[in-house]
Amino acid sequence: MGRAKNDESLRMSDEEFRSMLEFIRRSRKHGGIEVNYACEGFLGRYETEVRDHFYQCAAGVSVASIRVDGSISGCTSIRANFHQGNIYRDRFWEVWQNRFEPFRNRAWARKGECADCKMFRYCLGGGMHLHDDNGDLLYCHYHRL
């Protein structure tokens, strides 16, 4: 999104991405610096080697966010089309209990390159922030690797 969307020079190539994961793997194995890959997406064979836990997008499952404008979402990294309410109009608990279904049931994400992917049960379509305004996956970490 943003400037990187149309400028390849602002994004890592697949080779650079693999190289970064290898650096994290080596650093974790040998110590010296404490490093963890974020909840960005499912990493296949790198899982548990580059972060302390198996991949999960916790947005709307165990995490909720309230933005400065009062918007309620599963994570501050997610675009506005996934906001589920606003604290100035809605009760937070009602939103948490009844409106976070898109975060908790990710069947809607099983389309495009995810449609027939054997890893979908592990990644559930990747991080919520990796979906565009139509809910389509922008890119898949697993397929990049």
XYZ file of C-alpha atoms in Angstrom:
145
model
C 0.000 0.000 0.000
C 1.068 3.580 -0.109
C 4.181 4.440 -2.111
C 5.418 0.845 -2.177
C 2.335 -0.297 -4.085
C 3.590 1.168 -7.368
C 7.329 1.319 -6.713
C 9.150 -2.012 -6.764
C 12.329 -0.329 -5.465
C 10.613 0.264 -2.103
C 9.843 -3.443 -1.608
C 12.061 -6.422 -0.904
C 12.553 -8.874 -3.711
C 11.754 -12.508 -2.968
C 15.487 -13.190 -2.677
C 15.950 -10.305 -0.217
C 12.971 -11.580 1.769
C 14.482 -15.087 2.022
C 17.850 -13.568 2.945
C 16.245 -11.579 5.769
C 14.538 -14.703 7.133
C 17.839 -16.608 6.960
C 19.519 -13.766 8.900
C 16.801 -13.935 11.570
C 17.100 -17.727 11.728
C 20.886 -17.567 12.171
C 20.681 -14.748 14.718
C 18.167 -16.644 16.835
C 20.283 -19.792 16.700
C 23.579 -18.148 17.611
C 22.302 -15.461 19.970
C 23.831 -12.032 20.287
C 20.705 -10.124 19.373
C 17.108 -10.939 20.181
C 15.068 -10.884 17.004
C 11.571 -12.074 16.090
C 9.726 -11.857 12.810
C 6.359 -10.161 13.285
C 2.856 -11.506 12.680
C 3.133 -10.460 9.049
C 2.205 -13.799 7.472
C 2.633 -17.567 7.336
C 6.211 -18.593 6.534
C 6.048 -22.332 5.893
C 9.353 -23.984 6.774
C 10.509 -20.885 8.649
C 7.694 -21.122 11.194
C 8.973 -21.284 14.815
C 12.518 -20.664 13.576
C 12.161 -16.905 13.061
C 9.627 -16.094 15.771
C 8.651 -17.485 19.172
C 5.280 -18.825 18.090
C 3.534 -20.417 15.145
C 1.898 -17.870 12.850
C -1.495 -16.476 13.758
C -3.208 -13.237 12.851
C -4.713 -12.317 16.222
C -6.678 -9.371 14.812
C -10.216 -9.561 16.133
C -9.546 -12.929 17.765
C -7.543 -11.891 20.823
C -6.719 -8.302 19.822
C -8.927 -5.280 19.261
C -7.954 -1.713 18.491
C -9.541 1.672 18.914
C -8.146 4.326 16.600
C -7.825 7.995 17.397
C -11.116 8.711 15.578
C -12.901 6.083 17.706
C -13.024 3.402 14.993
C -13.054 -0.134 16.375
C -11.022 -2.719 14.504
C -9.130 -5.925 15.086
C -5.757 -4.229 14.551
C -4.448 -0.756 13.797
C -2.674 -2.097 10.683
C -5.953 -2.991 8.979
C -7.597 -0.681 6.456
C -10.772 1.234 7.304
C -13.019 -1.123 5.337
C -12.509 -3.660 8.140
C -13.595 -1.298 10.924
C -16.537 -2.813 12.755
C -17.863 0.148 14.671
C -16.982 3.338 16.506
C -16.831 3.910 20.274
C -18.725 7.187 19.861
C -21.728 5.334 18.395
C -21.353 1.713 19.496
C -20.733 -0.228 22.669
C -17.299 -1.828 22.455
C -18.457 -5.111 24.033
C -21.298 -5.450 21.508
C -18.850 -4.909 18.652
C -16.388 -7.440 20.119
C -19.090 -10.043 20.648
C -21.134 -9.595 17.483
C -19.282 -7.789 14.703
C -15.836 -9.383 14.555
C -16.973 -12.402 12.519
C -14.846 -11.406 9.469
C -11.765 -11.747 11.695
C -12.808 -14.992 13.346
C -14.228 -16.878 10.381
C -11.829 -16.423 7.503
C -13.679 -18.592 4.969
C -14.206 -15.393 2.898
C -10.408 -15.273 2.339
C -10.307 -18.634 0.564
C -10.207 -17.156 -2.928
C -7.616 -16.176 -5.493
C -4.272 -17.826 -4.771
C -5.681 -19.066 -1.428
C -8.540 -20.974 -3.058
C -6.684 -24.266 -3.475
C -3.688 -23.675 -1.215
C -2.792 -26.660 0.984
C -1.518 -24.266 3.674
C -4.763 -22.295 4.079
C -5.665 -24.149 7.281
C -2.469 -22.764 8.860
C -2.519 -19.198 7.589
C -6.239 -18.562 6.953
C -5.372 -16.183 4.159
C -2.516 -14.353 5.882
C -2.573 -11.212 7.976
C -5.729 -9.122 7.783
C -3.611 -6.108 6.862
C -2.449 -7.962 3.739
C -5.923 -7.718 2.172
C -7.015 -4.862 -0.054
C -10.284 -2.942 0.099
C -12.093 -5.815 -1.672
C -10.685 -8.429 0.709
C -8.288 -9.802 -1.919
C -4.846 -10.886 -0.742
C -2.166 -8.420 -1.830
C 0.679 -10.944 -1.572
C 1.414 -14.248 0.108
C 4.574 -14.785 2.129
C 4.393 -18.551 1.724
C 4.247 -18.339 -2.071
C 7.060 -15.779 -2.105
C 9.283 -18.325 -0.420
